[in-house]
Structures are given as C-alpha cells and as structure tokens.
Short mmCIF file of C-alpha atoms in Angstrom, two decimals:
data_model
loop_
_atom_site.label_atom_id
_atom_site.label_comp_id
_atom_site.label_asym_id
_atom_site.label_seq_id
_atom_site.Cartn_x
_atom_site.Cartn_y
_atom_site.Cartn_z
CA MET A 1 36.70 63.14 66.16
CA ALA A 2 35.02 65.84 68.26
CA LEU A 3 37.33 68.65 69.29
CA ASP A 4 36.50 69.77 72.81
CA PRO A 5 38.69 72.81 73.65
CA GLU A 6 39.11 71.58 77.23
CA GLN A 7 40.28 68.19 75.98
CA LEU A 8 42.83 69.79 73.68
CA GLY A 9 44.69 71.24 76.61
CA GLN A 10 44.71 67.98 78.60
CA SER A 11 45.41 65.54 75.77
CA LYS A 12 49.19 66.12 75.68
CA ALA A 13 49.57 65.22 79.34
CA ASP A 14 47.26 62.21 78.92
CA LEU A 15 49.24 60.95 75.95
CA ALA A 16 52.55 61.34 77.79
CA GLU A 17 51.25 59.43 80.82
CA THR A 18 49.73 56.68 78.66
CA LEU A 19 52.93 56.07 76.70
CA ARG A 20 55.02 56.09 79.87
CA THR A 21 52.69 53.57 81.54
CA MET A 22 52.73 51.26 78.51
CA ARG A 23 56.53 51.31 78.38
CA LYS A 24 56.76 50.31 82.03
CA ARG A 25 54.17 47.55 81.58
CA ALA A 26 56.27 46.19 78.73
CA GLY A 27 59.27 46.07 81.06
CA LEU A 28 61.34 48.41 78.91
CA SER A 29 63.68 51.15 80.03
CA GLN A 30 63.72 54.43 78.12
CA VAL A 31 67.08 53.40 76.63
CA ARG A 32 65.77 50.06 75.34
CA LEU A 33 62.60 51.65 73.95
CA ALA A 34 64.67 54.32 72.23
CA LEU A 35 66.78 51.65 70.54
CA ARG A 36 63.70 49.77 69.33
CA CYS A 37 62.19 52.99 67.92
CA ASN A 38 65.46 54.35 66.50
CA MET A 39 65.04 57.47 68.66
CA SER A 40 67.26 59.08 71.25
CA GLN A 41 66.67 58.40 74.94
CA SER A 42 66.28 62.13 75.51
CA LYS A 43 63.43 62.26 73.00
CA ILE A 44 61.63 59.39 74.75
CA SER A 45 62.09 61.21 78.05
CA LYS A 46 60.69 64.47 76.65
CA ILE A 47 57.72 62.61 75.15
CA GLU A 48 56.94 60.97 78.49
CA THR A 49 57.13 64.27 80.37
CA ALA A 50 55.06 66.12 77.74
CA GLU A 51 57.94 68.46 76.92
CA ILE A 52 57.42 67.59 73.28
CA THR A 53 54.38 66.21 71.49
CA PRO A 54 55.10 63.10 69.39
CA ASN A 55 53.65 62.95 65.91
CA LEU A 56 51.63 59.97 64.79
CA VAL A 57 54.65 58.20 63.30
CA ASP A 58 56.46 58.45 66.65
CA VAL A 59 53.42 57.08 68.47
CA GLU A 60 53.03 54.20 66.04
CA LEU A 61 56.70 53.24 66.52
CA ILE A 62 56.33 53.29 70.28
CA LEU A 63 53.11 51.27 70.24
CA ARG A 64 54.74 48.66 68.03
CA ALA A 65 57.81 48.53 70.26
CA VAL A 66 55.79 47.96 73.45
CA GLU A 67 53.53 45.48 71.63
CA ALA A 68 50.39 47.41 72.51
CA PRO A 69 47.13 45.42 72.38
CA LYS A 70 45.19 46.05 69.18
CA GLN A 71 42.17 47.32 71.08
CA LEU A 72 44.28 50.09 72.57
CA VAL A 73 46.09 51.17 69.41
CA ALA A 74 43.11 53.01 67.90
CA GLU A 75 42.32 54.72 71.21
CA ILE A 76 45.89 55.91 71.75
CA THR A 77 46.23 56.98 68.12
CA SER A 78 43.12 59.13 68.50
CA LEU A 79 44.62 60.63 71.65
CA ALA A 80 47.82 61.39 69.72
CA ARG A 81 45.85 63.12 67.01
CA LEU A 82 44.09 65.21 69.64
CA ALA A 83 47.43 66.07 71.21
CA ASN A 84 48.62 67.36 67.84
CA THR A 85 45.67 69.75 67.68
CA ALA A 86 45.59 73.04 69.57
CA TRP A 87 42.70 75.44 70.17
CA GLU A 88 43.67 79.10 70.56
CA PRO A 89 40.69 81.23 71.67
CA ILE A 90 40.56 84.83 70.50
CA ARG A 91 39.96 85.89 74.10
CA SER A 92 43.45 84.80 75.08
CA SER A 93 44.86 86.87 72.20
CA PHE A 94 42.94 89.88 73.49
CA ARG A 95 44.39 89.35 76.98
CA ARG A 96 47.97 88.97 75.77
CA GLY A 97 47.68 91.70 73.16
CA LEU A 98 46.94 91.12 69.50
CA GLU A 99 50.37 92.44 68.54
CA LYS A 100 51.91 89.36 70.17
CA ARG A 101 49.82 87.16 67.92
CA GLN A 102 51.36 89.04 64.99
CA ALA A 103 54.82 88.10 66.24
CA GLU A 104 53.77 84.42 66.32
CA LEU A 105 52.46 84.61 62.76
CA ALA A 106 55.64 86.33 61.63
CA GLY A 107 57.61 83.43 63.11
CA LEU A 108 55.58 80.88 61.16
CA GLU A 109 55.99 82.89 57.96
CA THR A 110 59.74 83.17 58.51
CA GLU A 111 60.20 79.43 58.99
CA ALA A 112 58.08 78.28 56.03
CA LYS A 113 59.19 78.35 52.41
CA GLU A 114 55.82 77.51 50.85
CA LEU A 115 52.66 79.07 52.22
CA ARG A 116 49.07 78.58 51.08
CA TYR A 117 46.15 80.80 52.10
CA PHE A 118 42.49 80.09 51.43
CA LEU A 119 40.46 83.26 51.94
CA PRO A 120 36.69 82.81 51.48
CA ALA A 121 35.47 85.78 53.51
CA MET A 122 38.00 88.62 53.87
CA ILE A 123 41.44 89.67 52.68
CA THR A 124 44.31 88.64 54.93
CA GLY A 125 46.42 91.29 56.64
CA LEU A 126 49.42 90.29 54.51
CA LEU A 127 47.64 91.69 51.45
CA ALA A 128 45.74 94.54 53.09
CA THR A 129 46.13 98.30 52.96
CA PRO A 130 46.58 100.22 56.25
CA GLU A 131 43.02 101.55 56.09
CA TYR A 132 41.61 98.04 55.51
CA ILE A 133 43.64 96.67 58.43
CA ARG A 134 42.50 99.40 60.81
CA ALA A 135 38.87 98.87 59.85
CA SER A 136 39.11 95.10 60.27
CA LEU A 137 40.30 95.60 63.86
CA GLU A 138 37.43 97.83 64.93
CA TYR A 139 35.86 94.95 66.87
CA SER A 140 39.03 94.42 68.92
CA PRO A 141 39.23 95.86 72.44
CA GLY A 142 41.83 98.45 73.42
CA ASP A 143 44.40 100.33 71.38
CA THR A 144 45.07 98.47 68.12
CA SER A 145 47.75 100.81 66.78
CA LYS A 146 50.57 98.37 67.64
CA THR A 147 48.71 95.53 65.94
CA VAL A 148 48.26 97.60 62.79
CA ALA A 149 51.99 98.40 62.78
CA ARG A 150 52.93 94.73 63.26
CA LYS A 151 50.61 93.63 60.45
CA LEU A 152 52.22 96.12 58.11
CA GLU A 153 55.70 95.00 59.17
CA ARG A 154 54.78 91.38 58.38
CA GLN A 155 54.08 92.32 54.77
CA ALA A 156 57.82 92.58 54.11
CA VAL A 157 57.90 88.78 53.95
CA LEU A 158 56.01 88.93 50.63
CA TYR A 159 59.13 90.31 48.97
CA ASP A 160 61.33 87.42 50.10
CA THR A 161 61.83 85.58 46.82
CA THR A 162 63.04 82.44 48.61
CA LYS A 163 59.41 81.89 49.62
CA CYS A 164 56.41 80.91 47.50
CA PHE A 165 52.95 82.23 48.37
CA THR A 166 49.66 81.05 46.91
CA PHE A 167 46.54 83.00 47.81
CA LEU A 168 43.13 81.65 46.83
CA ILE A 169 40.55 84.39 47.28
CA THR A 170 36.84 84.25 46.57
CA GLU A 171 34.97 87.13 44.96
CA GLN A 172 33.09 87.42 48.24
CA ALA A 173 36.35 88.11 50.09
CA VAL A 174 37.62 90.65 47.56
CA ARG A 175 34.37 92.60 47.38
CA TRP A 176 33.30 92.51 51.05
CA ALA A 177 33.12 96.22 51.88
CA VAL A 178 35.30 96.58 54.95
CA VAL A 179 36.05 100.22 54.10
CA PRO A 180 34.25 102.91 52.04
CA PRO A 181 34.13 102.48 48.23
CA PRO A 182 37.17 104.62 47.30
CA ALA A 183 39.33 102.74 49.82
CA MET A 184 37.98 99.40 48.58
CA ALA A 185 39.11 100.31 45.06
CA VAL A 186 42.60 101.03 46.41
CA GLN A 187 42.60 97.72 48.29
CA ILE A 188 41.68 95.77 45.17
CA ASP A 189 44.35 97.65 43.22
CA ARG A 190 46.87 96.48 45.80
CA LEU A 191 45.93 92.87 45.10
CA THR A 192 46.54 93.50 41.42
CA SER A 193 49.95 95.01 42.15
CA LEU A 194 51.02 92.16 44.43
CA SER A 195 49.94 89.58 41.86
CA HIS A 196 52.87 90.70 39.69
CA LEU A 197 55.47 89.62 42.26
CA PRO A 198 57.32 86.53 40.97
CA ASN A 199 56.88 84.52 44.17
CA ILE A 200 53.15 85.19 44.57
CA ARG A 201 50.34 83.26 42.90
CA MET A 202 47.04 85.09 43.25
CA GLY A 203 44.08 82.87 42.43
CA LEU A 204 40.52 84.20 42.31
CA ILE A 205 37.32 82.19 42.55
CA PRO A 206 34.42 84.24 41.09
CA LEU A 207 30.82 83.82 42.19
CA GLY A 208 29.12 81.27 39.96
CA THR A 209 32.13 78.95 39.88
CA ILE A 210 30.74 75.46 40.32
CA ILE A 211 32.38 73.85 43.35
CA SER A 212 30.41 71.26 45.25
CA ARG A 213 32.43 71.65 48.45
CA GLY A 214 31.52 74.86 50.26
CA PRO A 215 34.14 77.31 51.56
CA MET A 216 33.53 76.86 55.27
CA ASN A 217 36.60 78.47 56.86
CA THR A 218 39.67 80.55 56.25
CA PHE A 219 42.72 78.32 56.51
CA THR A 220 46.48 78.52 56.02
CA VAL A 221 48.93 75.68 55.36
CA TYR A 222 52.61 76.16 56.14
CA GLU A 223 54.48 73.71 53.90
CA ASP A 224 53.41 70.24 55.07
CA ARG A 225 54.11 70.94 58.75
CA LEU A 226 51.16 72.86 60.10
CA ALA A 227 47.67 74.07 59.19
CA THR A 228 45.55 76.70 60.93
CA VAL A 229 41.79 77.17 60.63
CA GLU A 230 40.17 80.41 61.78
CA THR A 231 36.72 81.00 63.24
CA PHE A 232 35.04 83.96 64.91
CA THR A 233 36.11 82.81 68.36
CA GLY A 234 39.64 81.62 67.70
CA ARG A 235 41.73 79.27 65.61
CA THR A 236 42.56 75.59 65.58
CA VAL A 237 46.15 74.54 64.88
CA PHE A 238 46.68 71.12 63.29
CA ARG A 239 50.03 69.32 63.37
CA ASP A 240 48.76 65.84 62.56
CA SER A 241 50.03 64.90 59.10
CA ARG A 242 46.59 63.55 58.13
CA ASP A 243 44.85 66.82 58.96
CA ILE A 244 47.49 68.75 57.05
CA ALA A 245 47.16 66.41 54.06
CA GLU A 246 43.39 66.88 54.04
CA HIS A 247 43.75 70.65 53.97
CA LEU A 248 46.33 70.41 51.19
CA GLU A 249 43.94 68.28 49.16
CA LEU A 250 41.10 70.72 49.80
CA PHE A 251 43.35 73.60 48.76
CA LYS A 252 44.20 71.74 45.55
CA GLN A 253 40.51 71.30 44.74
CA TYR A 254 39.86 75.03 45.09
CA GLU A 255 43.08 75.89 43.25
CA GLN A 256 41.94 73.93 40.21
CA LYS A 257 38.86 76.17 40.00
CA ALA A 258 40.68 79.47 40.47
CA GLN A 259 41.76 81.97 37.83
CA PHE A 260 45.34 83.20 37.84
CA GLY A 261 47.54 85.68 35.99
CA GLY A 262 45.96 87.97 33.44
CA ALA A 263 42.50 86.47 33.91
CA ALA A 264 42.66 87.19 37.64
CA ARG A 265 43.89 90.74 37.09
CA THR A 266 41.03 91.39 34.66
CA LEU A 267 38.57 90.32 37.34
CA LEU A 268 40.25 92.55 39.91
CA GLN A 269 40.06 95.54 37.58
CA GLU A 270 36.35 94.89 37.02
CA TRP A 271 35.67 94.62 40.74
CA ALA A 272 37.71 97.72 41.56
CA SER A 273 35.78 99.72 38.94
CA LEU A 274 32.54 98.88 40.74
CA TYR A 275 33.79 100.88 43.73
CA ARG A 276 34.95 103.92 41.70
#
C-alpha cells in the first residue's frame, strides 16, 4: 500500500463516511448496528463522525454486520489501514516547537510498560548525554534550549522499574561521531552505565554481523499498540495491528543477532577506547 501523506489526512474522514453510508444502505440504525457488533451506540456514532478511528477488528465487525459485498471488503479494509496510519512531517514540529514533540513522546513513554527501540543510525535522546543532544539538534531552527531540557527530563523514565526497555543499537549508531572524540567516549560510557539498570536490555549489533535484512529506519514499538518509524523529513505512526506485528517480528529478528550483557559492555569499552 502506497502511503501518500495527503491521503493519510483524508482517509479517516473517508472511512467514517463510507461506514456511515453502508450502515444506512443496510437499513440499520446506529443502535441496531451496535448490538450486532457488540459495541456501544456512542462508539458507532464517534466512528461515523471520525471522532475516533476504528481498528481493523472494529471495521471487520461492521462490514460483517452490514453484509458488505465481498468486492468492497478489501477496498474498505485498505482504507481502514490507511486511516490507522499517520504522517507527521518534521516541518510541523518545527512550527509548533520541538519541545512540544518531546511532551508527546513523554506521554507515549508514560503510558507504555514495554518499549522497544531499534537504532541503526544514531543514539536516541533517552540514552544521550547533554552534549550529544545539543549537537544532534544543530540542524533545527530557532532556540533549542527548551528541547534539550525536555529531552533530559524524559530520561527519568528509564529509572521507572515498572517499565521494560529494550534498545537494539548498531555499531554504526554507537560510533557515529556526533560530538568530538572525548565527548563520544563519555557518551559510550553512558550506554555502558545504563546497561546495568535492571529494566534495560541493551543489545548491540556489531559491523560484520550477518543479517540479510538491512536496517532501513529507526523505529520504536510501544507494547503492541503503536509503532513509529522515523525518516529525515518526519515520522510515520502505525496503529494497525498488522503493521505493529510486522515491526515486532522485525525487531525479534535483529534481537536474535544482538549481543547483550557482558559481551555488549565489552564492545562498548572497545569502542569508547577508540575515541580516547
């Protein structure tokens, strides 16, 4: 399925209108449809007015209840998948202020109990030193001091032992010189320190590890509810259970190739020594 950013914004309204039209064609009231789908009438109403976006299970129940023609089921299911995908351009973050994006990320991190991060290119702000964070924001317009502060505040979540974090980091990401050599050594030392926390699993994938599937993008999976994929120009947010499952499977493949514990810390020490 091609993801056109303009379509992503319109798809929710299209899906709501399509489901509403099909209900009416089936001669069903919202109350009767709700009973057939084992949903509340208020939920049906919010789906039809695009106040909430139904997941694929909800859509399948509704299509079955209205006896949708088979030729339309695939089309509407694709529309539902599109509606569960959001494109967030970096330009809009610049306009609103990057510190507000940090508040959104903090909200996701607060809600989730199990978080998985695949980092093929750079170290995430959760694991970064202040100097690394400041350097990574050099490309951003305006005053980034508030964003730096918010990123550092977010790091407190790492010490919440009710949460489980798994970070898969390639050698490329660890050794990419965002800051001068002495500061890079400190940054790598911080990874070593954080790897000792009981709720953090730090997995490293050294160069030369044979993995047939290339590391195309940074991505994060929040439990089994949401996945985000980052690019230079923005990020795509997936809420479709199939997209989330695919990212979880991809994460598992990389995880099986990663080195953890003492082996990972030995690698980090070697890489830090290269910058000293």
